[in-house]
Amino acid sequence: MIRLDPDGFGLAEPTSYIDGPAGPIAVYERAGNGIPLVLIHGINMRAAVWADVVELLDDRHIITLDLRGHGQSTDAGPFSVADYAADVLAVVKSLTNSQVQLAGVSIGGLVACFLAQERPEIVQSVTAFGSALKATHRDLEAGMSRLREIGVDAYFSHSLTQGTLADSHNPLRLVWLATLDRAPVDVVEAITRAGFGEDLTETIRSSGRPVQVVTGELDQTCSPEAGSELASAAGGTSRMVPGAGHVLPIEDPAECAAIITSALGVSTT
């Protein structure tokens, strides 16, 4: 069953819009205690992918956003990791003067690693769930041809429930995240091609900030081995969640919340 209203977080109107480098960025902020936690979703998702995790962090100051091309943010590109990081940086600079804790899922974790290396002074720690230096797609060209043929809703309804991108954990919710308020087909194709076409093997380096990369044992998009490679490049550590797939904030929000919380105790010197 899809939870259509997890306390309204990420599904109601944004709490604000920030002027990002490419256009308006929809922001969802909840007041709370401690260092602000900035949550970054993956491609073809939206801020609401974090809703269950947010509920478990009920005393934290939370900031999350719909990246460009997603949710209620601008459809304007381009859609590289650096571009998404620029969106996140614009939001952070607009909403807080303190350091922030970063957590991202899928390409969102890579965005967090990139932002930390570019602006380490504003980052307390990074946690990446299901992230890799380069994501894997079994047949991108066939998938994009199918997307153009049948449209956004039908494409994700198939690929996320029974196609090669299928994830056995709450696939209908993934479909909802991928299709609500989505951009036209050409924009979704550009986002997907960029997400699966970009290789940051020669780009990501140690930021000097604590980084942990957490990967599901059954993740076919960003494998545990690929997660370990990202951790090594970013100067961090890696771990595997047995029996889990690609979208850990939906599959195991309690584990995600615990890992994010534990990162607050690491040294930042």
GROMACS .gro file of C-alpha atoms in nm:
model
  269
    1MET     CA    1   0.000   0.000   0.000
    2ILE     CA    2   0.126   0.347  -0.087
    3ARG     CA    3   0.123   0.589   0.204
    4LEU     CA    4  -0.023   0.893   0.033
    5ASP     CA    5   0.010   1.123   0.331
    6PRO     CA    6   0.292   1.044   0.574
    7ASP     CA    7   0.197   1.331   0.806
    8GLY     CA    8   0.203   1.557   0.503
    9PHE     CA    9   0.584   1.566   0.493
   10GLY     CA   10   0.710   1.596   0.139
   11LEU     CA   11   0.362   1.568  -0.004
   12ALA     CA   12   0.198   1.894   0.098
   13GLU     CA   13   0.299   2.226  -0.050
   14PRO     CA   14   0.668   2.312   0.001
   15THR     CA   15   0.749   2.522   0.303
   16SER     CA   16   0.942   2.757   0.075
   17TYR     CA   17   1.096   2.801  -0.268
   18ILE     CA   18   1.464   2.889  -0.306
   19ASP     CA   19   1.613   3.054  -0.614
   20GLY     CA   20   1.844   2.784  -0.742
   21PRO     CA   21   2.098   2.814  -1.023
   22ALA     CA   22   1.850   2.677  -1.279
   23GLY     CA   23   1.525   2.805  -1.126
   24PRO     CA   24   1.296   2.761  -0.825
   25ILE     CA   25   1.378   2.475  -0.588
   26ALA     CA   26   1.096   2.336  -0.370
   27VAL     CA   27   1.208   2.302  -0.010
   28TYR     CA   28   1.050   2.112   0.278
   29GLU     CA   29   1.181   2.220   0.618
   30ARG     CA   30   1.086   2.107   0.966
   31ALA     CA   31   1.213   2.291   1.272
   32GLY     CA   32   1.394   2.085   1.532
   33ASN     CA   33   1.703   2.042   1.740
   34GLY     CA   34   2.069   2.002   1.663
   35ILE     CA   35   2.270   2.039   1.347
   36PRO     CA   36   2.043   2.061   1.039
   37LEU     CA   37   2.005   1.734   0.851
   38VAL     CA   38   1.985   1.778   0.474
   39LEU     CA   39   1.827   1.483   0.291
   40ILE     CA   40   1.889   1.437  -0.083
   41HIS     CA   41   1.678   1.205  -0.299
   42GLY     CA   42   1.785   1.010  -0.607
   43ILE     CA   43   1.687   1.052  -0.971
   44ASN     CA   44   1.322   0.980  -1.050
   45MET     CA   45   1.233   1.022  -0.683
   46ARG     CA   46   1.140   1.328  -0.477
   47ALA     CA   47   1.177   1.459  -0.120
   48ALA     CA   48   0.898   1.229   0.003
   49VAL     CA   49   1.123   0.924  -0.032
   50TRP     CA   50   1.254   1.027   0.313
   51ALA     CA   51   0.914   1.055   0.483
   52ASP     CA   52   0.943   0.740   0.697
   53VAL     CA   53   1.297   0.828   0.803
   54VAL     CA   54   1.190   1.179   0.900
   55GLU     CA   55   0.915   1.041   1.124
   56LEU     CA   56   1.178   0.846   1.316
   57LEU     CA   57   1.393   1.155   1.361
   58ASP     CA   58   1.113   1.353   1.522
   59ASP     CA   59   1.336   1.594   1.716
   60ARG     CA   60   1.577   1.682   1.434
   61HIS     CA   61   1.591   1.996   1.225
   62ILE     CA   62   1.520   1.859   0.877
   63ILE     CA   63   1.577   2.020   0.539
   64THR     CA   64   1.500   1.837   0.218
   65LEU     CA   65   1.420   1.941  -0.136
   66ASP     CA   66   1.297   1.832  -0.476
   67LEU     CA   67   1.602   1.842  -0.701
   68ARG     CA   68   1.567   2.015  -1.037
   69GLY     CA   69   1.353   1.810  -1.276
   70HIS     CA   70   1.170   1.643  -0.987
   71GLY     CA   71   0.862   1.708  -0.778
   72GLN     CA   72   0.765   2.075  -0.759
   73SER     CA   73   1.103   2.220  -0.855
   74THR     CA   74   1.207   2.368  -1.189
   75ASP     CA   75   1.226   2.137  -1.490
   76ALA     CA   76   1.533   2.320  -1.622
   77GLY     CA   77   1.859   2.130  -1.661
   78PRO     CA   78   2.134   2.034  -1.692
   79PHE     CA   79   2.121   1.730  -1.462
   80SER     CA   80   2.474   1.634  -1.357
   81VAL     CA   81   2.583   1.553  -1.003
   82ALA     CA   82   2.755   1.894  -0.987
   83ASP     CA   83   2.431   2.064  -1.094
   84TYR     CA   84   2.229   1.887  -0.825
   85ALA     CA   85   2.497   1.977  -0.571
   86ALA     CA   86   2.459   2.341  -0.671
   87ASP     CA   87   2.086   2.315  -0.595
   88VAL     CA   88   2.157   2.170  -0.251
   89LEU     CA   89   2.421   2.434  -0.178
   90ALA     CA   90   2.177   2.713  -0.271
   91VAL     CA   91   1.922   2.572  -0.028
   92VAL     CA   92   2.175   2.530   0.253
   93LYS     CA   93   2.314   2.882   0.213
   94SER     CA   94   1.963   3.025   0.212
   95LEU     CA   95   1.834   2.845   0.521
   96THR     CA   96   2.123   2.810   0.766
   97ASN     CA   97   2.460   2.952   0.864
   98SER     CA   98   2.569   2.637   1.047
   99GLN     CA   99   2.733   2.316   0.935
  100VAL     CA  100   2.491   2.054   0.805
  101GLN     CA  101   2.477   1.678   0.811
  102LEU     CA  102   2.418   1.532   0.464
  103ALA     CA  103   2.242   1.208   0.375
  104GLY     CA  104   2.151   1.096   0.026
  105VAL     CA  105   1.998   0.797  -0.148
  106SER     CA  106   2.118   0.666  -0.485
  107ILE     CA  107   2.262   0.958  -0.682
  108GLY     CA  108   2.172   1.178  -0.383
  109GLY     CA  109   2.453   1.012  -0.189
  110LEU     CA  110   2.695   1.091  -0.468
  111VAL     CA  111   2.572   1.451  -0.465
  112ALA     CA  112   2.641   1.464  -0.091
  113CYS     CA  113   2.997   1.331  -0.139
  114PHE     CA  114   3.061   1.583  -0.415
  115LEU     CA  115   2.928   1.875  -0.211
  116ALA     CA  116   3.139   1.769   0.089
  117GLN     CA  117   3.459   1.769  -0.115
  118GLU     CA  118   3.379   2.106  -0.272
  119ARG     CA  119   3.260   2.273   0.049
  120PRO     CA  120   3.396   2.068   0.342
  121GLU     CA  121   3.369   2.360   0.582
  122ILE     CA  122   2.988   2.341   0.580
  123VAL     CA  123   2.957   1.961   0.612
  124GLN     CA  124   2.964   1.767   0.940
  125SER     CA  125   2.931   1.420   0.785
  126VAL     CA  126   2.797   1.232   0.482
  127THR     CA  127   2.586   0.917   0.471
  128ALA     CA  128   2.514   0.765   0.129
  129PHE     CA  129   2.255   0.491   0.084
  130GLY     CA  130   2.271   0.282  -0.236
  131SER     CA  131   2.525   0.506  -0.407
  132ALA     CA  132   2.808   0.439  -0.650
  133LEU     CA  133   3.058   0.624  -0.865
  134LYS     CA  134   2.860   0.499  -1.166
  135ALA     CA  135   2.511   0.346  -1.156
  136THR     CA  136   2.418   0.035  -1.357
  137HIS     CA  137   2.127   0.006  -1.602
  138ARG     CA  138   2.082  -0.324  -1.786
  139ASP     CA  139   1.962  -0.168  -2.114
  140LEU     CA  140   1.940   0.209  -2.107
  141GLU     CA  141   1.874   0.255  -2.480
  142ALA     CA  142   1.583   0.010  -2.481
  143GLY     CA  143   1.446   0.172  -2.168
  144MET     CA  144   1.459   0.522  -2.313
  145SER     CA  145   1.296   0.404  -2.634
  146ARG     CA  146   1.016   0.255  -2.426
  147LEU     CA  147   0.983   0.577  -2.225
  148ARG     CA  148   0.933   0.781  -2.544
  149GLU     CA  149   0.683   0.527  -2.673
  150ILE     CA  150   0.451   0.494  -2.372
  151GLY     CA  151   0.513   0.802  -2.157
  152VAL     CA  152   0.631   0.869  -1.803
  153ASP     CA  153   0.348   0.712  -1.603
  154ALA     CA  154   0.329   0.387  -1.798
  155TYR     CA  155   0.707   0.354  -1.818
  156PHE     CA  156   0.766   0.372  -1.443
  157SER     CA  157   0.457   0.165  -1.367
  158HIS     CA  158   0.625  -0.114  -1.566
  159SER     CA  159   0.995  -0.064  -1.492
  160LEU     CA  160   0.954  -0.025  -1.117
  161THR     CA  161   0.717  -0.317  -1.068
  162GLN     CA  162   0.815  -0.585  -1.318
  163GLY     CA  163   1.090  -0.460  -1.546
  164THR     CA  164   1.466  -0.461  -1.514
  165LEU     CA  165   1.459  -0.178  -1.261
  166ALA     CA  166   1.207  -0.356  -1.039
  167ASP     CA  167   1.261  -0.327  -0.664
  168SER     CA  168   1.069  -0.581  -0.457
  169HIS     CA  169   1.025  -0.343  -0.163
  170ASN     CA  170   0.714  -0.125  -0.197
  171PRO     CA  171   0.728  -0.087  -0.578
  172LEU     CA  172   0.396   0.100  -0.598
  173ARG     CA  173   0.533   0.370  -0.374
  174LEU     CA  174   0.838   0.401  -0.598
  175VAL     CA  175   0.606   0.443  -0.897
  176TRP     CA  176   0.422   0.720  -0.715
  177LEU     CA  177   0.748   0.898  -0.629
  178ALA     CA  178   0.864   0.870  -0.991
  179THR     CA  179   0.544   0.994  -1.156
  180LEU     CA  180   0.378   1.260  -0.937
  181ASP     CA  181   0.441   1.616  -1.061
  182ARG     CA  182   0.688   1.485  -1.317
  183ALA     CA  183   0.838   1.677  -1.604
  184PRO     CA  184   0.771   1.603  -1.974
  185VAL     CA  185   0.915   1.289  -2.131
  186ASP     CA  186   1.216   1.465  -2.283
  187VAL     CA  187   1.318   1.604  -1.944
  188VAL     CA  188   1.275   1.268  -1.771
  189GLU     CA  189   1.484   1.106  -2.045
  190ALA     CA  190   1.759   1.367  -2.000
  191ILE     CA  191   1.756   1.312  -1.622
  192THR     CA  192   1.773   0.934  -1.658
  193ARG     CA  193   2.047   0.940  -1.920
  194ALA     CA  194   2.254   1.178  -1.710
  195GLY     CA  195   2.204   0.971  -1.396
  196PHE     CA  196   2.310   0.646  -1.555
  197GLY     CA  197   2.566   0.794  -1.792
  198GLU     CA  198   2.785   0.993  -1.555
  199ASP     CA  199   3.099   0.829  -1.417
  200LEU     CA  200   3.264   1.011  -1.125
  201THR     CA  201   3.551   0.766  -1.080
  202GLU     CA  202   3.805   1.036  -1.157
  203THR     CA  203   3.611   1.309  -0.976
  204ILE     CA  204   3.523   1.198  -0.624
  205ARG     CA  205   3.801   1.232  -0.369
  206SER     CA  206   3.835   1.251   0.008
  207SER     CA  207   3.674   1.558   0.159
  208GLY     CA  208   3.824   1.514   0.503
  209ARG     CA  209   3.469   1.476   0.635
  210PRO     CA  210   3.343   1.142   0.773
  211VAL     CA  211   3.170   0.947   0.496
  212GLN     CA  212   2.981   0.620   0.527
  213VAL     CA  213   2.835   0.435   0.229
  214VAL     CA  214   2.556   0.186   0.302
  215THR     CA  215   2.443  -0.056   0.031
  216GLY     CA  216   2.173  -0.322   0.013
  217GLU     CA  217   2.296  -0.677  -0.044
  218LEU     CA  218   2.054  -0.722  -0.338
  219ASP     CA  219   2.100  -0.378  -0.495
  220GLN     CA  220   2.138  -0.423  -0.873
  221THR     CA  221   2.175  -0.052  -0.945
  222CYS     CA  222   2.457   0.027  -0.702
  223SER     CA  223   2.607  -0.301  -0.582
  224PRO     CA  224   2.786  -0.350  -0.248
  225GLU     CA  225   3.114  -0.370  -0.442
  226ALA     CA  226   3.036  -0.039  -0.612
  227GLY     CA  227   2.949   0.110  -0.273
  228SER     CA  228   3.288   0.003  -0.140
  229GLU     CA  229   3.458   0.171  -0.436
  230LEU     CA  230   3.274   0.496  -0.363
  231ALA     CA  231   3.369   0.477   0.004
  232SER     CA  232   3.734   0.424  -0.086
  233ALA     CA  233   3.735   0.718  -0.328
  234ALA     CA  234   3.562   0.944  -0.073
  235GLY     CA  235   3.794   0.839   0.210
  236GLY     CA  236   3.510   0.677   0.403
  237THR     CA  237   3.378   0.342   0.518
  238SER     CA  238   3.124   0.103   0.369
  239ARG     CA  239   2.877  -0.150   0.502
  240MET     CA  240   2.611  -0.381   0.359
  241VAL     CA  241   2.250  -0.432   0.472
  242PRO     CA  242   2.158  -0.802   0.427
  243GLY     CA  243   1.851  -0.870   0.215
  244ALA     CA  244   1.800  -0.507   0.116
  245GLY     CA  245   1.772  -0.355  -0.230
  246HIS     CA  246   1.833  -0.009  -0.372
  247VAL     CA  247   1.599   0.232  -0.189
  248LEU     CA  248   1.688   0.188   0.177
  249PRO     CA  249   1.489   0.488   0.311
  250ILE     CA  250   1.172   0.303   0.205
  251GLU     CA  251   1.290  -0.052   0.270
  252ASP     CA  252   1.445  -0.001   0.613
  253PRO     CA  253   1.380   0.352   0.746
  254ALA     CA  254   1.468   0.250   1.103
  255GLU     CA  255   1.815   0.138   0.995
  256CYS     CA  256   1.862   0.457   0.794
  257ALA     CA  257   1.758   0.674   1.088
  258ALA     CA  258   1.993   0.487   1.323
  259ILE     CA  259   2.288   0.519   1.084
  260ILE     CA  260   2.226   0.890   1.027
  261THR     CA  261   2.206   0.948   1.401
  262SER     CA  262   2.523   0.753   1.467
  263ALA     CA  263   2.713   0.978   1.224
  264LEU     CA  264   2.662   1.270   1.463
  265GLY     CA  265   2.908   1.109   1.702
  266VAL     CA  266   3.201   1.082   1.461
  267SER     CA  267   3.501   1.311   1.481
  268THR     CA  268   3.508   1.600   1.236
  269THR     CA  269   3.868   1.701   1.298
   0.00000   0.00000   0.00000
